[in-house]
Every structure is written in C-alpha cells, then in structure tokens.
CSV table of C-alpha atoms in Angstrom, one decimal:
chain,number,residue,atom,x,y,z
A,97,LYS,CA,-20.7,15.5,2.3
A,98,GLU,CA,-22.8,12.8,3.9
A,99,THR,CA,-23.4,11.1,0.5
A,100,GLY,CA,-19.7,11.0,-0.1
A,101,GLN,CA,-19.1,9.4,3.3
A,102,GLN,CA,-21.8,6.9,2.6
A,103,MET,CA,-20.3,6.0,-0.7
A,104,CYS,CA,-16.9,5.7,0.7
A,105,ARG,CA,-18.2,3.4,3.5
A,106,TYR,CA,-20.0,1.3,1.0
A,107,LEU,CA,-16.8,0.9,-1.2
A,108,VAL,CA,-14.8,-0.2,1.9
A,109,GLU,CA,-17.6,-2.7,2.8
A,110,LEU,CA,-17.6,-4.0,-0.8
A,111,VAL,CA,-13.8,-4.6,-0.6
A,112,GLN,CA,-14.2,-6.3,2.8
A,113,VAL,CA,-17.0,-8.6,1.6
A,114,TYR,CA,-15.4,-9.5,-1.7
A,115,ALA,CA,-11.8,-9.8,-0.5
A,116,SER,CA,-12.1,-13.6,-0.2
A,117,ASN,CA,-14.9,-14.0,-2.8
A,118,GLN,CA,-12.6,-13.0,-5.6
A,119,ASN,CA,-15.4,-11.5,-7.7
A,120,SER,CA,-13.1,-9.2,-9.6
A,121,LYS,CA,-16.0,-7.6,-11.4
A,122,ILE,CA,-16.9,-6.0,-8.1
A,123,LEU,CA,-13.6,-6.0,-6.1
A,124,ALA,CA,-11.4,-4.5,-8.8
A,125,PRO,CA,-13.5,-1.4,-9.4
A,126,ALA,CA,-14.1,-0.8,-5.7
A,127,VAL,CA,-10.4,-1.0,-5.0
A,128,ARG,CA,-9.6,1.4,-7.9
A,129,CYS,CA,-12.3,3.9,-6.6
A,130,LEU,CA,-10.8,3.8,-3.2
A,131,GLY,CA,-7.3,4.2,-4.6
A,132,ASN,CA,-8.5,7.3,-6.5
A,133,LEU,CA,-10.0,8.8,-3.4
A,134,LEU,CA,-6.7,8.2,-1.7
A,135,THR,CA,-4.9,10.4,-4.2
A,136,GLY,CA,-6.6,13.4,-2.6
A,137,GLY,CA,-5.2,15.6,0.1
A,138,ALA,CA,-4.5,14.6,3.7
A,139,ALA,CA,-8.1,15.2,4.8
A,140,GLU,CA,-9.6,13.0,2.1
A,141,THR,CA,-7.0,10.3,2.8
A,142,GLN,CA,-7.8,10.5,6.5
A,143,ALA,CA,-11.5,10.2,5.8
A,144,VAL,CA,-11.0,7.0,3.8
A,145,LEU,CA,-8.6,5.6,6.5
A,146,ASP,CA,-11.3,6.4,9.2
A,147,MET,CA,-13.7,4.1,7.2
A,148,GLY,CA,-11.3,1.1,7.9
A,149,VAL,CA,-9.8,0.8,4.4
A,150,LEU,CA,-6.5,-0.6,5.7
A,151,ASP,CA,-8.3,-3.6,7.2
A,152,ALA,CA,-10.1,-4.2,4.0
A,153,PHE,CA,-6.9,-3.9,1.9
A,154,ARG,CA,-5.1,-6.3,4.3
A,155,ALA,CA,-7.9,-8.8,3.8
A,156,VAL,CA,-7.5,-8.6,0.1
A,157,LEU,CA,-3.7,-9.0,0.2
A,158,LEU,CA,-4.1,-12.1,2.4
A,159,ALA,CA,-6.8,-13.6,0.3
A,160,THR,CA,-6.2,-12.9,-3.4
A,161,LYS,CA,-3.8,-14.3,-5.9
A,162,LYS,CA,-5.1,-12.1,-8.8
A,163,THR,CA,-2.1,-9.9,-9.7
A,164,SER,CA,-4.1,-7.0,-11.1
A,165,ILE,CA,-6.0,-6.6,-7.9
A,166,ILE,CA,-2.9,-7.0,-5.8
A,167,LYS,CA,-1.3,-4.2,-7.9
A,168,ASP,CA,-4.2,-1.9,-7.4
A,169,VAL,CA,-4.4,-2.5,-3.6
A,170,VAL,CA,-0.6,-1.8,-3.3
A,171,TRP,CA,-1.0,1.3,-5.5
A,172,ALA,CA,-3.7,2.5,-3.2
A,173,ILE,CA,-1.6,1.9,-0.1
A,174,SER,CA,1.3,3.8,-1.8
A,175,ASN,CA,-1.1,6.8,-2.0
A,176,ILE,CA,-1.6,6.6,1.8
A,177,THR,CA,2.1,6.4,2.5
A,178,ALA,CA,2.5,9.6,0.4
A,179,GLY,CA,0.4,11.3,3.2
A,180,THR,CA,1.2,12.5,6.7
A,181,ILE,CA,3.4,10.8,9.2
A,182,GLN,CA,0.3,9.8,11.1
A,183,GLN,CA,-1.1,8.2,7.9
A,184,ILE,CA,2.2,6.4,7.4
A,185,ALA,CA,2.0,5.2,11.0
A,186,ALA,CA,-1.5,3.9,10.4
A,187,VAL,CA,-0.2,1.7,7.5
A,188,GLY,CA,2.6,0.4,9.8
A,189,ASP,CA,0.2,-0.2,12.7
A,190,SER,CA,-2.3,-2.0,10.5
A,191,GLY,CA,0.1,-4.8,9.5
A,192,VAL,CA,-0.3,-3.9,5.9
A,193,LEU,CA,3.3,-2.8,5.6
A,194,GLY,CA,4.4,-6.3,6.6
A,195,SER,CA,2.3,-7.7,3.7
A,196,ILE,CA,3.9,-5.2,1.4
A,197,ILE,CA,7.3,-6.3,2.4
A,198,GLU,CA,6.4,-9.9,1.9
A,199,ILE,CA,5.1,-9.0,-1.5
A,200,LEU,CA,8.3,-7.3,-2.4
A,201,ASN,CA,10.5,-10.1,-1.1
A,202,GLY,CA,8.5,-12.6,-3.0
A,203,ARG,CA,8.4,-10.9,-6.4
A,204,GLN,CA,11.0,-10.1,-9.0
A,205,ILE,CA,11.7,-6.4,-9.4
A,206,THR,CA,12.2,-7.0,-13.0
A,207,GLY,CA,10.2,-9.3,-15.3
A,208,PRO,CA,6.4,-10.0,-15.4
A,209,GLU,CA,5.7,-9.1,-11.7
A,210,ARG,CA,7.5,-5.8,-12.0
A,211,ARG,CA,4.3,-3.7,-11.8
A,212,ILE,CA,3.4,-5.1,-8.4
A,213,ALA,CA,7.0,-4.8,-7.2
A,214,ASN,CA,7.2,-1.2,-8.4
A,215,GLU,CA,4.0,-0.3,-6.5
A,216,ALA,CA,5.4,-2.0,-3.4
A,217,LEU,CA,8.6,0.0,-3.8
A,218,TRP,CA,6.5,3.2,-3.9
A,219,VAL,CA,4.9,2.2,-0.6
A,220,LEU,CA,8.3,1.8,1.0
A,221,CYS,CA,9.8,4.9,-0.6
A,222,ASN,CA,6.9,7.1,0.3
A,223,ALA,CA,7.0,5.8,3.9
A,224,ILE,CA,10.8,6.4,4.0
A,225,ASP,CA,10.5,9.9,2.4
A,226,GLY,CA,7.6,10.9,4.7
A,227,THR,CA,9.5,9.8,7.8
A,228,GLU,CA,13.0,10.8,6.9
A,229,SER,CA,13.0,13.7,9.4
A,230,ASP,CA,12.0,11.2,12.1
A,231,THR,CA,14.8,8.6,12.1
A,232,LYS,CA,13.4,6.9,15.3
A,233,PHE,CA,10.0,6.5,13.6
A,234,LEU,CA,11.6,5.0,10.5
A,235,SER,CA,13.8,2.6,12.5
A,236,THR,CA,10.7,1.5,14.4
A,237,ILE,CA,8.8,0.8,11.2
A,238,LEU,CA,11.8,-1.2,9.8
A,239,SER,CA,12.4,-3.2,13.0
A,240,ALA,CA,8.7,-4.0,13.4
A,241,ASN,CA,8.5,-5.5,10.0
A,242,PRO,CA,10.8,-8.6,9.6
A,243,GLY,CA,12.1,-8.7,6.1
A,244,ALA,CA,12.2,-5.0,5.6
A,245,GLU,CA,16.0,-4.8,5.5
A,246,ALA,CA,16.1,-7.7,3.1
A,247,ALA,CA,13.5,-5.9,0.9
A,248,LEU,CA,15.6,-2.7,0.9
A,249,ILE,CA,18.8,-4.7,0.1
A,250,LYS,CA,16.9,-6.4,-2.8
A,251,VAL,CA,16.0,-2.9,-4.1
A,252,LEU,CA,19.7,-1.9,-4.0
A,253,GLU,CA,20.7,-5.0,-5.8
A,254,GLU,CA,18.0,-5.4,-8.4
A,255,CYS,CA,16.4,-2.0,-9.0
A,256,GLY,CA,17.4,0.1,-12.0
A,257,GLU,CA,15.6,3.2,-10.7
A,258,VAL,CA,17.9,5.6,-8.9
A,259,LYS,CA,15.2,7.1,-6.7
A,260,PHE,CA,14.3,3.7,-5.2
A,261,ALA,CA,17.9,2.8,-4.7
A,262,LEU,CA,18.8,6.1,-3.0
A,263,MET,CA,15.9,5.8,-0.6
A,264,ALA,CA,16.7,2.2,0.2
A,265,ALA,CA,20.3,3.2,0.9
A,266,GLN,CA,19.1,6.1,3.0
A,267,ALA,CA,16.8,3.9,5.1
A,268,LEU,CA,19.5,1.3,5.7
C-alpha cells in the first residue's frame, strides 16, 4: 500500500514539474498512468485526489498546447467526475471545471479537435449525471463557472450524440 501511495505521489509530482516544461516523453505517460488510476473505485480516486492531482492537471491545462496531452488530462478528469458527489465538488472547487468549459467553448465538437471536445463533454455529462439528484449543487457548479451555459447550448446545437444533448438539456 505504501509503495502504491509513493508511486502515485511521484506521478503527481512529475505532472506538476513537467506541466510547463512540455517534455511529453515524461508528461504524457505520467498523465495516462494517473488517468488509469482514476478509473478505479471511489477509494482509489479519492487517494489520487488527496495527492493533489487536480492542481497538477490544472497546471497542465493552463500551460500546454499539445492536444494529445490536453485530451489525456481531460479524460482523466472525466474519470473523477464519474465518481462521488464529493469528488465532483472537488473538481468544481479546484477551478479545473472552468478550464474544461473554456476548452469546450474554444473547440469544435466536430472536426479535428473532436476528441478533446468529447472528453470535455464527458466531464460535464458525468458531473451533471452525478449531481442530478442535487439540483442546488448542479446550479451552483453552473453559476460558478462562467461559460457553462454557453457550453451546454453549444452541445445542444452541435453534438450528434443523444446522451450528451439530453444531459445538456437536463442541466439547462
């Protein structure tokens, strides 16, 4: 158990250190490893969150222009928003959700940047789905993130996937 925690802490530190360095030979595999750890259950996800992964991911989103790394970070965040309401709240509180909304508003849902936009849609859809029983919480997330409504409207207008469109309509 301790070895796993040490490895996780090391991966988070690598992401933090290389967020602005852009050494994709180190950053990309570290992000993917963390994303895979975040596919676990609530306890595993919480352990990674406790290591400060959201701050590391936010640093990457603010610093990198490399689309493959952005996609992997957003995918990893979508794994977190598939978790508990507390984990979704952590994403909202960290400022990462605002970055995701900016990404979605700045990308085409179709075309070459579709893969990043799809991962960003999953972040929002997972957050909406995970908080649908708590409409006050959902409205707080949406109101705290300028551009969220515009992103959801964009989903309704451009997205060909019914699940995304239904969740966007539900959130609005």
